[in-house]
JSON list of C-alpha atoms in Angstrom, two decimals:
[
{"chain": "A", "resi": 1, "resn": "MET", "atom": "CA", "xyz": [-34.27, -99.64, 38.49]},
{"chain": "A", "resi": 2, "resn": "GLY", "atom": "CA", "xyz": [-37.16, -97.50, 39.65]},
{"chain": "A", "resi": 3, "resn": "PHE", "atom": "CA", "xyz": [-38.18, -95.30, 42.54]},
{"chain": "A", "resi": 4, "resn": "HIS", "atom": "CA", "xyz": [-36.01, -96.09, 45.57]},
{"chain": "A", "resi": 5, "resn": "CYS", "atom": "CA", "xyz": [-37.60, -93.90, 48.24]},
{"chain": "A", "resi": 6, "resn": "ARG", "atom": "CA", "xyz": [-39.60, -95.49, 51.05]},
{"chain": "A", "resi": 7, "resn": "THR", "atom": "CA", "xyz": [-41.76, -92.43, 51.70]},
{"chain": "A", "resi": 8, "resn": "ALA", "atom": "CA", "xyz": [-42.99, -89.60, 49.50]},
{"chain": "A", "resi": 9, "resn": "LEU", "atom": "CA", "xyz": [-45.21, -86.86, 50.94]},
{"chain": "A", "resi": 10, "resn": "LEU", "atom": "CA", "xyz": [-46.94, -84.15, 48.95]},
{"chain": "A", "resi": 11, "resn": "ALA", "atom": "CA", "xyz": [-48.48, -81.19, 50.75]},
{"chain": "A", "resi": 12, "resn": "THR", "atom": "CA", "xyz": [-50.11, -77.92, 49.70]},
{"chain": "A", "resi": 13, "resn": "VAL", "atom": "CA", "xyz": [-48.59, -74.86, 51.30]},
{"chain": "A", "resi": 14, "resn": "GLY", "atom": "CA", "xyz": [-50.36, -71.53, 50.82]},
{"chain": "A", "resi": 15, "resn": "ALA", "atom": "CA", "xyz": [-51.97, -70.88, 47.47]},
{"chain": "A", "resi": 16, "resn": "GLY", "atom": "CA", "xyz": [-50.81, -73.32, 44.85]},
{"chain": "A", "resi": 17, "resn": "VAL", "atom": "CA", "xyz": [-47.35, -74.00, 46.36]},
{"chain": "A", "resi": 18, "resn": "VAL", "atom": "CA", "xyz": [-46.33, -77.62, 46.52]},
{"chain": "A", "resi": 19, "resn": "ALA", "atom": "CA", "xyz": [-43.80, -78.97, 49.03]},
{"chain": "A", "resi": 20, "resn": "LEU", "atom": "CA", "xyz": [-42.14, -82.31, 48.46]},
{"chain": "A", "resi": 21, "resn": "ALA", "atom": "CA", "xyz": [-40.63, -84.38, 51.26]},
{"chain": "A", "resi": 22, "resn": "LEU", "atom": "CA", "xyz": [-38.73, -87.58, 50.58]},
{"chain": "A", "resi": 23, "resn": "THR", "atom": "CA", "xyz": [-37.30, -89.93, 53.17]},
{"chain": "A", "resi": 24, "resn": "GLY", "atom": "CA", "xyz": [-35.23, -93.08, 52.94]},
{"chain": "A", "resi": 25, "resn": "CYS", "atom": "CA", "xyz": [-33.96, -92.43, 49.42]},
{"chain": "A", "resi": 26, "resn": "ALA", "atom": "CA", "xyz": [-31.17, -94.84, 48.44]},
{"chain": "A", "resi": 27, "resn": "SER", "atom": "CA", "xyz": [-28.34, -93.89, 46.10]},
{"chain": "A", "resi": 28, "resn": "SER", "atom": "CA", "xyz": [-28.25, -95.53, 42.71]},
{"chain": "A", "resi": 29, "resn": "ASP", "atom": "CA", "xyz": [-26.03, -98.63, 42.58]},
{"chain": "A", "resi": 30, "resn": "PRO", "atom": "CA", "xyz": [-25.40, -99.82, 39.00]},
{"chain": "A", "resi": 31, "resn": "ALA", "atom": "CA", "xyz": [-23.01, -102.56, 40.22]},
{"chain": "A", "resi": 32, "resn": "ASN", "atom": "CA", "xyz": [-25.99, -104.54, 41.56]},
{"chain": "A", "resi": 33, "resn": "ALA", "atom": "CA", "xyz": [-28.27, -103.94, 38.57]},
{"chain": "A", "resi": 34, "resn": "PRO", "atom": "CA", "xyz": [-29.04, -106.59, 35.93]},
{"chain": "A", "resi": 35, "resn": "VAL", "atom": "CA", "xyz": [-26.53, -106.83, 33.07]},
{"chain": "A", "resi": 36, "resn": "GLU", "atom": "CA", "xyz": [-27.62, -106.19, 29.49]},
{"chain": "A", "resi": 37, "resn": "HIS", "atom": "CA", "xyz": [-25.42, -107.14, 26.52]},
{"chain": "A", "resi": 38, "resn": "LYS", "atom": "CA", "xyz": [-25.21, -105.79, 22.98]},
{"chain": "A", "resi": 39, "resn": "ASN", "atom": "CA", "xyz": [-22.72, -106.27, 20.13]},
{"chain": "A", "resi": 40, "resn": "PHE", "atom": "CA", "xyz": [-22.05, -103.65, 17.47]},
{"chain": "A", "resi": 41, "resn": "ALA", "atom": "CA", "xyz": [-20.49, -104.62, 14.13]},
{"chain": "A", "resi": 42, "resn": "PHE", "atom": "CA", "xyz": [-17.33, -102.57, 13.59]},
{"chain": "A", "resi": 43, "resn": "ALA", "atom": "CA", "xyz": [-14.62, -102.64, 10.93]},
{"chain": "A", "resi": 44, "resn": "GLY", "atom": "CA", "xyz": [-12.90, -99.30, 11.49]},
{"chain": "A", "resi": 45, "resn": "LYS", "atom": "CA", "xyz": [-9.46, -98.46, 12.86]},
{"chain": "A", "resi": 46, "resn": "ALA", "atom": "CA", "xyz": [-10.53, -95.68, 15.25]},
{"chain": "A", "resi": 47, "resn": "LEU", "atom": "CA", "xyz": [-13.39, -95.62, 17.74]},
{"chain": "A", "resi": 48, "resn": "THR", "atom": "CA", "xyz": [-14.74, -92.76, 19.88]},
{"chain": "A", "resi": 49, "resn": "ILE", "atom": "CA", "xyz": [-16.69, -93.63, 23.03]},
{"chain": "A", "resi": 50, "resn": "GLU", "atom": "CA", "xyz": [-18.87, -90.94, 24.61]},
{"chain": "A", "resi": 51, "resn": "GLY", "atom": "CA", "xyz": [-20.27, -91.61, 28.08]},
{"chain": "A", "resi": 52, "resn": "SER", "atom": "CA", "xyz": [-22.75, -89.62, 30.14]},
{"chain": "A", "resi": 53, "resn": "SER", "atom": "CA", "xyz": [-23.39, -90.15, 33.89]},
{"chain": "A", "resi": 54, "resn": "SER", "atom": "CA", "xyz": [-21.66, -93.50, 33.68]},
{"chain": "A", "resi": 55, "resn": "THR", "atom": "CA", "xyz": [-18.58, -95.43, 34.67]},
{"chain": "A", "resi": 56, "resn": "VAL", "atom": "CA", "xyz": [-16.92, -96.61, 31.46]},
{"chain": "A", "resi": 57, "resn": "VAL", "atom": "CA", "xyz": [-14.58, -99.60, 31.53]},
{"chain": "A", "resi": 58, "resn": "VAL", "atom": "CA", "xyz": [-12.87, -100.24, 28.19]},
{"chain": "A", "resi": 59, "resn": "ARG", "atom": "CA", "xyz": [-10.40, -102.94, 27.17]},
{"chain": "A", "resi": 60, "resn": "SER", "atom": "CA", "xyz": [-8.81, -104.34, 24.05]},
{"chain": "A", "resi": 61, "resn": "ALA", "atom": "CA", "xyz": [-9.26, -108.04, 23.29]},
{"chain": "A", "resi": 62, "resn": "ASP", "atom": "CA", "xyz": [-9.43, -110.64, 20.52]},
{"chain": "A", "resi": 63, "resn": "VAL", "atom": "CA", "xyz": [-13.01, -109.93, 19.46]},
{"chain": "A", "resi": 64, "resn": "ARG", "atom": "CA", "xyz": [-14.61, -109.05, 16.11]},
{"chain": "A", "resi": 65, "resn": "ASP", "atom": "CA", "xyz": [-17.37, -106.69, 17.23]},
{"chain": "A", "resi": 66, "resn": "VAL", "atom": "CA", "xyz": [-17.52, -103.89, 19.77]},
{"chain": "A", "resi": 67, "resn": "GLU", "atom": "CA", "xyz": [-19.09, -105.65, 22.76]},
{"chain": "A", "resi": 68, "resn": "VAL", "atom": "CA", "xyz": [-20.93, -103.71, 25.47]},
{"chain": "A", "resi": 69, "resn": "ALA", "atom": "CA", "xyz": [-22.25, -104.86, 28.84]},
{"chain": "A", "resi": 70, "resn": "ARG", "atom": "CA", "xyz": [-24.53, -102.33, 30.56]},
{"chain": "A", "resi": 71, "resn": "GLN", "atom": "CA", "xyz": [-25.89, -101.91, 34.09]},
{"chain": "A", "resi": 72, "resn": "VAL", "atom": "CA", "xyz": [-28.30, -99.08, 34.87]},
{"chain": "A", "resi": 73, "resn": "ASP", "atom": "CA", "xyz": [-29.88, -98.08, 38.17]},
{"chain": "A", "resi": 74, "resn": "GLY", "atom": "CA", "xyz": [-31.61, -95.02, 39.61]},
{"chain": "A", "resi": 75, "resn": "TRP", "atom": "CA", "xyz": [-34.75, -93.36, 40.81]},
{"chain": "A", "resi": 76, "resn": "VAL", "atom": "CA", "xyz": [-36.78, -90.30, 39.91]},
{"chain": "A", "resi": 77, "resn": "ALA", "atom": "CA", "xyz": [-39.44, -88.43, 41.90]},
{"chain": "A", "resi": 78, "resn": "PHE", "atom": "CA", "xyz": [-42.23, -87.00, 39.73]},
{"chain": "A", "resi": 79, "resn": "GLY", "atom": "CA", "xyz": [-40.40, -87.30, 36.46]},
{"chain": "A", "resi": 80, "resn": "SER", "atom": "CA", "xyz": [-39.07, -89.96, 34.11]},
{"chain": "A", "resi": 81, "resn": "GLY", "atom": "CA", "xyz": [-36.05, -92.23, 33.91]},
{"chain": "A", "resi": 82, "resn": "PRO", "atom": "CA", "xyz": [-33.58, -93.66, 34.05]},
{"chain": "A", "resi": 83, "resn": "ASP", "atom": "CA", "xyz": [-33.70, -93.86, 30.26]},
{"chain": "A", "resi": 84, "resn": "ALA", "atom": "CA", "xyz": [-30.62, -95.58, 28.83]},
{"chain": "A", "resi": 85, "resn": "ASP", "atom": "CA", "xyz": [-29.48, -95.50, 25.22]},
{"chain": "A", "resi": 86, "resn": "TRP", "atom": "CA", "xyz": [-26.56, -97.09, 23.37]},
{"chain": "A", "resi": 87, "resn": "ARG", "atom": "CA", "xyz": [-25.74, -96.70, 19.71]},
{"chain": "A", "resi": 88, "resn": "LEU", "atom": "CA", "xyz": [-22.78, -96.87, 17.33]},
{"chain": "A", "resi": 89, "resn": "GLU", "atom": "CA", "xyz": [-22.89, -94.41, 14.45]},
{"chain": "A", "resi": 90, "resn": "GLN", "atom": "CA", "xyz": [-20.08, -93.17, 12.19]},
{"chain": "A", "resi": 91, "resn": "GLY", "atom": "CA", "xyz": [-17.33, -94.46, 14.45]},
{"chain": "A", "resi": 92, "resn": "THR", "atom": "CA", "xyz": [-18.81, -93.07, 17.69]},
{"chain": "A", "resi": 93, "resn": "LEU", "atom": "CA", "xyz": [-20.27, -95.29, 20.41]},
{"chain": "A", "resi": 94, "resn": "SER", "atom": "CA", "xyz": [-22.69, -93.20, 22.49]},
{"chain": "A", "resi": 95, "resn": "LEU", "atom": "CA", "xyz": [-23.60, -94.44, 25.97]},
{"chain": "A", "resi": 96, "resn": "SER", "atom": "CA", "xyz": [-26.13, -92.28, 27.77]},
{"chain": "A", "resi": 97, "resn": "VAL", "atom": "CA", "xyz": [-28.44, -92.39, 30.78]},
{"chain": "A", "resi": 98, "resn": "LYS", "atom": "CA", "xyz": [-31.01, -89.64, 31.26]},
{"chain": "A", "resi": 99, "resn": "CYS", "atom": "CA", "xyz": [-33.24, -88.78, 34.21]},
{"chain": "A", "resi": 100, "resn": "SER", "atom": "CA", "xyz": [-35.64, -85.86, 34.55]},
{"chain": "A", "resi": 101, "resn": "GLY", "atom": "CA", "xyz": [-37.64, -84.95, 37.64]},
{"chain": "A", "resi": 102, "resn": "ALA", "atom": "CA", "xyz": [-37.90, -82.81, 40.74]},
{"chain": "A", "resi": 103, "resn": "VAL", "atom": "CA", "xyz": [-35.46, -85.12, 42.55]},
{"chain": "A", "resi": 104, "resn": "LYS", "atom": "CA", "xyz": [-33.37, -87.80, 40.88]},
{"chain": "A", "resi": 105, "resn": "ASP", "atom": "CA", "xyz": [-30.36, -90.08, 41.25]},
{"chain": "A", "resi": 106, "resn": "CYS", "atom": "CA", "xyz": [-29.35, -92.16, 38.25]},
{"chain": "A", "resi": 107, "resn": "GLY", "atom": "CA", "xyz": [-26.16, -93.91, 37.22]},
{"chain": "A", "resi": 108, "resn": "ALA", "atom": "CA", "xyz": [-24.75, -96.58, 34.95]},
{"chain": "A", "resi": 109, "resn": "ARG", "atom": "CA", "xyz": [-21.76, -98.80, 34.32]},
{"chain": "A", "resi": 110, "resn": "HIS", "atom": "CA", "xyz": [-20.66, -99.77, 30.82]},
{"chain": "A", "resi": 111, "resn": "GLU", "atom": "CA", "xyz": [-17.99, -102.36, 30.03]},
{"chain": "A", "resi": 112, "resn": "VAL", "atom": "CA", "xyz": [-16.78, -102.01, 26.44]},
{"chain": "A", "resi": 113, "resn": "THR", "atom": "CA", "xyz": [-14.56, -104.57, 24.70]},
{"chain": "A", "resi": 114, "resn": "VAL", "atom": "CA", "xyz": [-12.84, -103.29, 21.56]},
{"chain": "A", "resi": 115, "resn": "PRO", "atom": "CA", "xyz": [-11.11, -105.33, 18.83]},
{"chain": "A", "resi": 116, "resn": "ARG", "atom": "CA", "xyz": [-7.32, -105.23, 18.91]},
{"chain": "A", "resi": 117, "resn": "GLY", "atom": "CA", "xyz": [-5.66, -102.74, 16.59]},
{"chain": "A", "resi": 118, "resn": "VAL", "atom": "CA", "xyz": [-8.29, -100.05, 17.09]},
{"chain": "A", "resi": 119, "resn": "ALA", "atom": "CA", "xyz": [-7.25, -96.60, 18.33]},
{"chain": "A", "resi": 120, "resn": "VAL", "atom": "CA", "xyz": [-9.69, -95.42, 21.00]},
{"chain": "A", "resi": 121, "resn": "THR", "atom": "CA", "xyz": [-10.83, -92.04, 22.32]},
{"chain": "A", "resi": 122, "resn": "VAL", "atom": "CA", "xyz": [-13.03, -92.01, 25.44]},
{"chain": "A", "resi": 123, "resn": "ARG", "atom": "CA", "xyz": [-14.88, -88.91, 26.59]},
{"chain": "A", "resi": 124, "resn": "SER", "atom": "CA", "xyz": [-17.12, -88.61, 29.64]},
{"chain": "A", "resi": 125, "resn": "ASP", "atom": "CA", "xyz": [-18.90, -85.63, 31.21]},
{"chain": "A", "resi": 126, "resn": "ASP", "atom": "CA", "xyz": [-19.47, -87.32, 34.58]},
{"chain": "A", "resi": 127, "resn": "GLY", "atom": "CA", "xyz": [-18.06, -90.68, 35.56]},
{"chain": "A", "resi": 128, "resn": "ARG", "atom": "CA", "xyz": [-14.97, -92.77, 36.11]},
{"chain": "A", "resi": 129, "resn": "ILE", "atom": "CA", "xyz": [-13.04, -94.14, 33.10]},
{"chain": "A", "resi": 130, "resn": "GLU", "atom": "CA", "xyz": [-10.91, -97.30, 33.28]},
{"chain": "A", "resi": 131, "resn": "ALA", "atom": "CA", "xyz": [-8.88, -98.74, 30.39]},
{"chain": "A", "resi": 132, "resn": "SER", "atom": "CA", "xyz": [-6.56, -101.73, 30.00]},
{"chain": "A", "resi": 133, "resn": "GLY", "atom": "CA", "xyz": [-4.70, -103.80, 27.46]},
{"chain": "A", "resi": 134, "resn": "PHE", "atom": "CA", "xyz": [-4.17, -101.27, 24.65]},
{"chain": "A", "resi": 135, "resn": "ASP", "atom": "CA", "xyz": [-1.20, -101.33, 22.25]},
{"chain": "A", "resi": 136, "resn": "THR", "atom": "CA", "xyz": [-2.77, -98.64, 20.05]},
{"chain": "A", "resi": 137, "resn": "PRO", "atom": "CA", "xyz": [-3.16, -94.89, 20.75]},
{"chain": "A", "resi": 138, "resn": "LEU", "atom": "CA", "xyz": [-5.53, -94.22, 23.64]},
{"chain": "A", "resi": 139, "resn": "THR", "atom": "CA", "xyz": [-6.99, -90.80, 24.43]},
{"chain": "A", "resi": 140, "resn": "ILE", "atom": "CA", "xyz": [-9.14, -90.27, 27.54]},
{"chain": "A", "resi": 141, "resn": "ALA", "atom": "CA", "xyz": [-10.85, -87.04, 28.61]},
{"chain": "A", "resi": 142, "resn": "SER", "atom": "CA", "xyz": [-13.07, -86.77, 31.69]},
{"chain": "A", "resi": 143, "resn": "ASP", "atom": "CA", "xyz": [-14.87, -83.62, 32.81]},
{"chain": "A", "resi": 144, "resn": "ASN", "atom": "CA", "xyz": [-15.61, -85.04, 36.26]},
{"chain": "A", "resi": 145, "resn": "GLY", "atom": "CA", "xyz": [-14.17, -88.40, 37.22]},
{"chain": "A", "resi": 146, "resn": "ARG", "atom": "CA", "xyz": [-11.11, -90.53, 37.85]},
{"chain": "A", "resi": 147, "resn": "VAL", "atom": "CA", "xyz": [-9.06, -91.87, 34.94]},
{"chain": "A", "resi": 148, "resn": "SER", "atom": "CA", "xyz": [-7.24, -95.21, 35.36]},
{"chain": "A", "resi": 149, "resn": "VAL", "atom": "CA", "xyz": [-5.09, -97.03, 32.79]},
{"chain": "A", "resi": 150, "resn": "THR", "atom": "CA", "xyz": [-3.31, -100.36, 33.26]},
{"chain": "A", "resi": 151, "resn": "ASN", "atom": "CA", "xyz": [-1.12, -102.66, 31.15]},
{"chain": "A", "resi": 152, "resn": "SER", "atom": "CA", "xyz": [-1.11, -100.50, 28.03]},
{"chain": "A", "resi": 153, "resn": "SER", "atom": "CA", "xyz": [1.74, -99.92, 25.58]},
{"chain": "A", "resi": 154, "resn": "GLY", "atom": "CA", "xyz": [0.28, -97.54, 23.00]},
{"chain": "A", "resi": 155, "resn": "PRO", "atom": "CA", "xyz": [0.70, -93.74, 23.24]},
{"chain": "A", "resi": 156, "resn": "LEU", "atom": "CA", "xyz": [-1.46, -92.26, 26.03]},
{"chain": "A", "resi": 157, "resn": "ASP", "atom": "CA", "xyz": [-3.12, -88.85, 26.25]},
{"chain": "A", "resi": 158, "resn": "LEU", "atom": "CA", "xyz": [-5.05, -88.56, 29.55]},
{"chain": "A", "resi": 159, "resn": "THR", "atom": "CA", "xyz": [-6.91, -85.53, 30.92]},
{"chain": "A", "resi": 160, "resn": "SER", "atom": "CA", "xyz": [-9.35, -84.89, 33.76]},
{"chain": "A", "resi": 161, "resn": "HIS", "atom": "CA", "xyz": [-10.82, -81.54, 34.74]},
{"chain": "A", "resi": 162, "resn": "ASN", "atom": "CA", "xyz": [-11.87, -82.81, 38.15]},
{"chain": "A", "resi": 163, "resn": "GLY", "atom": "CA", "xyz": [-10.39, -86.15, 39.13]},
{"chain": "A", "resi": 164, "resn": "ARG", "atom": "CA", "xyz": [-7.19, -88.05, 39.66]},
{"chain": "A", "resi": 165, "resn": "ILE", "atom": "CA", "xyz": [-5.24, -89.85, 36.93]},
{"chain": "A", "resi": 166, "resn": "GLU", "atom": "CA", "xyz": [-3.61, -93.21, 37.62]},
{"chain": "A", "resi": 167, "resn": "GLY", "atom": "CA", "xyz": [-1.45, -95.49, 35.49]},
{"chain": "A", "resi": 168, "resn": "GLU", "atom": "CA", "xyz": [-0.11, -98.92, 36.48]},
{"chain": "A", "resi": 169, "resn": "GLY", "atom": "CA", "xyz": [2.10, -101.37, 34.57]},
{"chain": "A", "resi": 170, "resn": "LEU", "atom": "CA", "xyz": [2.49, -98.89, 31.72]},
{"chain": "A", "resi": 171, "resn": "ARG", "atom": "CA", "xyz": [4.59, -99.89, 28.72]},
{"chain": "A", "resi": 172, "resn": "ALA", "atom": "CA", "xyz": [3.77, -96.81, 26.68]},
{"chain": "A", "resi": 173, "resn": "LYS", "atom": "CA", "xyz": [6.76, -94.92, 25.33]},
{"chain": "A", "resi": 174, "resn": "THR", "atom": "CA", "xyz": [4.88, -91.62, 25.14]},
{"chain": "A", "resi": 175, "resn": "VAL", "atom": "CA", "xyz": [2.49, -90.38, 27.83]},
{"chain": "A", "resi": 176, "resn": "ARG", "atom": "CA", "xyz": [0.77, -87.07, 28.50]},
{"chain": "A", "resi": 177, "resn": "ALA", "atom": "CA", "xyz": [-1.35, -86.81, 31.67]},
{"chain": "A", "resi": 178, "resn": "ALA", "atom": "CA", "xyz": [-2.92, -83.59, 32.97]},
{"chain": "A", "resi": 179, "resn": "SER", "atom": "CA", "xyz": [-5.43, -82.95, 35.74]},
{"chain": "A", "resi": 180, "resn": "ASP", "atom": "CA", "xyz": [-6.92, -79.59, 36.67]},
{"chain": "A", "resi": 181, "resn": "SER", "atom": "CA", "xyz": [-7.86, -80.82, 40.13]},
{"chain": "A", "resi": 182, "resn": "GLY", "atom": "CA", "xyz": [-6.48, -84.19, 41.18]},
{"chain": "A", "resi": 183, "resn": "ARG", "atom": "CA", "xyz": [-3.39, -86.29, 41.73]},
{"chain": "A", "resi": 184, "resn": "VAL", "atom": "CA", "xyz": [-1.42, -87.68, 38.79]},
{"chain": "A", "resi": 185, "resn": "SER", "atom": "CA", "xyz": [0.32, -91.00, 39.53]},
{"chain": "A", "resi": 186, "resn": "LEU", "atom": "CA", "xyz": [2.04, -93.04, 36.80]},
{"chain": "A", "resi": 187, "resn": "ALA", "atom": "CA", "xyz": [4.03, -96.26, 37.24]},
{"chain": "A", "resi": 188, "resn": "PHE", "atom": "CA", "xyz": [5.97, -97.71, 34.29]},
{"chain": "A", "resi": 189, "resn": "ALA", "atom": "CA", "xyz": [6.96, -101.30, 33.58]},
{"chain": "A", "resi": 190, "resn": "VAL", "atom": "CA", "xyz": [9.45, -100.24, 30.87]},
{"chain": "A", "resi": 191, "resn": "VAL", "atom": "CA", "xyz": [11.61, -97.16, 30.33]},
{"chain": "A", "resi": 192, "resn": "PRO", "atom": "CA", "xyz": [9.52, -94.45, 28.62]},
{"chain": "A", "resi": 193, "resn": "ASP", "atom": "CA", "xyz": [10.83, -91.99, 26.03]},
{"chain": "A", "resi": 194, "resn": "SER", "atom": "CA", "xyz": [8.63, -89.00, 26.82]},
{"chain": "A", "resi": 195, "resn": "VAL", "atom": "CA", "xyz": [6.39, -88.35, 29.81]},
{"chain": "A", "resi": 196, "resn": "GLU", "atom": "CA", "xyz": [4.59, -85.11, 30.64]},
{"chain": "A", "resi": 197, "resn": "ALA", "atom": "CA", "xyz": [2.60, -85.22, 33.89]},
{"chain": "A", "resi": 198, "resn": "THR", "atom": "CA", "xyz": [1.00, -82.07, 35.32]},
{"chain": "A", "resi": 199, "resn": "SER", "atom": "CA", "xyz": [-1.60, -81.08, 37.88]},
{"chain": "A", "resi": 200, "resn": "ASP", "atom": "CA", "xyz": [-2.97, -77.63, 38.70]},
{"chain": "A", "resi": 201, "resn": "ASP", "atom": "CA", "xyz": [-4.04, -78.78, 42.16]},
{"chain": "A", "resi": 202, "resn": "GLY", "atom": "CA", "xyz": [-2.67, -82.15, 43.25]},
{"chain": "A", "resi": 203, "resn": "ARG", "atom": "CA", "xyz": [0.40, -84.32, 43.70]},
{"chain": "A", "resi": 204, "resn": "VAL", "atom": "CA", "xyz": [2.41, -85.66, 40.78]},
{"chain": "A", "resi": 205, "resn": "ASP", "atom": "CA", "xyz": [4.23, -88.98, 41.20]},
{"chain": "A", "resi": 206, "resn": "LEU", "atom": "CA", "xyz": [6.26, -90.78, 38.53]},
{"chain": "A", "resi": 207, "resn": "ALA", "atom": "CA", "xyz": [7.74, -94.24, 39.13]},
{"chain": "A", "resi": 208, "resn": "VAL", "atom": "CA", "xyz": [10.08, -95.43, 36.36]},
{"chain": "A", "resi": 209, "resn": "PRO", "atom": "CA", "xyz": [12.56, -98.30, 35.90]},
{"chain": "A", "resi": 210, "resn": "LYS", "atom": "CA", "xyz": [16.22, -97.66, 36.60]},
{"chain": "A", "resi": 211, "resn": "ASP", "atom": "CA", "xyz": [17.89, -95.74, 33.78]},
{"chain": "A", "resi": 212, "resn": "THR", "atom": "CA", "xyz": [19.19, -92.24, 33.14]},
{"chain": "A", "resi": 213, "resn": "TYR", "atom": "CA", "xyz": [16.60, -89.54, 32.46]},
{"chain": "A", "resi": 214, "resn": "LYS", "atom": "CA", "xyz": [16.40, -85.93, 31.41]},
{"chain": "A", "resi": 215, "resn": "VAL", "atom": "CA", "xyz": [14.15, -84.53, 34.14]},
{"chain": "A", "resi": 216, "resn": "THR", "atom": "CA", "xyz": [12.20, -81.31, 34.43]},
{"chain": "A", "resi": 217, "resn": "ALA", "atom": "CA", "xyz": [10.37, -81.14, 37.76]},
{"chain": "A", "resi": 218, "resn": "GLY", "atom": "CA", "xyz": [8.84, -78.33, 39.78]},
{"chain": "A", "resi": 219, "resn": "SER", "atom": "CA", "xyz": [6.05, -77.15, 42.06]},
{"chain": "A", "resi": 220, "resn": "ASP", "atom": "CA", "xyz": [4.84, -73.66, 42.92]},
{"chain": "A", "resi": 221, "resn": "ASP", "atom": "CA", "xyz": [3.63, -74.85, 46.31]},
{"chain": "A", "resi": 222, "resn": "GLY", "atom": "CA", "xyz": [5.00, -78.24, 47.35]},
{"chain": "A", "resi": 223, "resn": "ARG", "atom": "CA", "xyz": [8.14, -80.29, 47.89]},
{"chain": "A", "resi": 224, "resn": "VAL", "atom": "CA", "xyz": [10.03, -81.65, 44.87]},
{"chain": "A", "resi": 225, "resn": "ALA", "atom": "CA", "xyz": [11.98, -84.92, 45.16]},
{"chain": "A", "resi": 226, "resn": "VAL", "atom": "CA", "xyz": [13.88, -86.40, 42.20]},
{"chain": "A", "resi": 227, "resn": "THR", "atom": "CA", "xyz": [15.85, -89.57, 42.98]},
{"chain": "A", "resi": 228, "resn": "VAL", "atom": "CA", "xyz": [16.42, -91.06, 39.50]},
{"chain": "A", "resi": 229, "resn": "ALA", "atom": "CA", "xyz": [19.75, -90.84, 37.68]},
{"chain": "A", "resi": 230, "resn": "ARG", "atom": "CA", "xyz": [19.80, -87.65, 35.60]},
{"chain": "A", "resi": 231, "resn": "SER", "atom": "CA", "xyz": [21.49, -86.45, 32.42]},
{"chain": "A", "resi": 232, "resn": "ASP", "atom": "CA", "xyz": [20.53, -83.62, 30.09]},
{"chain": "A", "resi": 233, "resn": "SER", "atom": "CA", "xyz": [21.70, -85.72, 27.16]},
{"chain": "A", "resi": 234, "resn": "SER", "atom": "CA", "xyz": [19.35, -88.63, 27.91]},
{"chain": "A", "resi": 235, "resn": "THR", "atom": "CA", "xyz": [16.79, -89.53, 25.25]},
{"chain": "A", "resi": 236, "resn": "HIS", "atom": "CA", "xyz": [14.29, -90.41, 27.99]},
{"chain": "A", "resi": 237, "resn": "ALA", "atom": "CA", "xyz": [12.57, -87.17, 29.03]},
{"chain": "A", "resi": 238, "resn": "LEU", "atom": "CA", "xyz": [10.39, -86.78, 32.11]},
{"chain": "A", "resi": 239, "resn": "THR", "atom": "CA", "xyz": [8.40, -83.66, 32.96]},
{"chain": "A", "resi": 240, "resn": "ALA", "atom": "CA", "xyz": [6.54, -83.52, 36.27]},
{"chain": "A", "resi": 241, "resn": "ARG", "atom": "CA", "xyz": [4.92, -80.33, 37.51]},
{"chain": "A", "resi": 242, "resn": "SER", "atom": "CA", "xyz": [2.26, -79.20, 39.97]},
{"chain": "A", "resi": 243, "resn": "ASP", "atom": "CA", "xyz": [0.98, -75.70, 40.71]},
{"chain": "A", "resi": 244, "resn": "ASN", "atom": "CA", "xyz": [-0.14, -76.82, 44.17]},
{"chain": "A", "resi": 245, "resn": "GLY", "atom": "CA", "xyz": [1.20, -80.18, 45.32]},
{"chain": "A", "resi": 246, "resn": "ARG", "atom": "CA", "xyz": [4.20, -82.37, 45.93]},
{"chain": "A", "resi": 247, "resn": "VAL", "atom": "CA", "xyz": [6.21, -83.71, 42.99]},
{"chain": "A", "resi": 248, "resn": "THR", "atom": "CA", "xyz": [8.11, -87.02, 43.10]},
{"chain": "A", "resi": 249, "resn": "VAL", "atom": "CA", "xyz": [10.19, -88.69, 40.39]},
{"chain": "A", "resi": 250, "resn": "ARG", "atom": "CA", "xyz": [11.63, -92.02, 41.55]},
{"chain": "A", "resi": 251, "resn": "ASN", "atom": "CA", "xyz": [12.59, -95.54, 40.56]},
{"chain": "A", "resi": 252, "resn": "GLY", "atom": "CA", "xyz": [9.91, -98.09, 41.18]}
]
């Protein structure tokens, strides 16, 4: 962590006007920062994780506590930070990194391991969210960042205002995925019962095992291709829609 610029120049221009020139400023790189660890005692059945300016990686495993590994990196010119904080209070795990200054670039990566059997909600205002291994309900909401889920069988509710949504090896029977600006791509390892995938501005791609599906698919501005077996009486319902992008429903 710390100030990552090779040169900082301060000059007085006119009467009391300060001009700041920075050169050689490197971007923050949390992946190469030292790793800090902390365990939080937890006995509940539902956990909310709130991230700020951070990549959040969350997984379910055979652990007793909520385990967090943190990496923080960044620089600030004429200010303070990065200041990182992590706390678990009343069922909410808060993971924050704050920087204040004339010029700044701060970021973090948090890896969170959650005990099995816990339903999880993850919210982030700026950063990628990755989740794996859940057989309980999982809700993810990102204001600005990609959402990725793998190898999960519990019900999924995934949203991103500005970022793509990806699912691989999904065994969930019920999935809702919606992006305001980004591609939605979901691949299933088992036949789902109900899938609703939508994007306001991006492609929508569903890959499902061979079976017969009730399909609703459409795009206001893009090609629509449905190649799965279809029947309106099927109990397996797929909805795929984009306002501006191609829509594909296929076996895979």
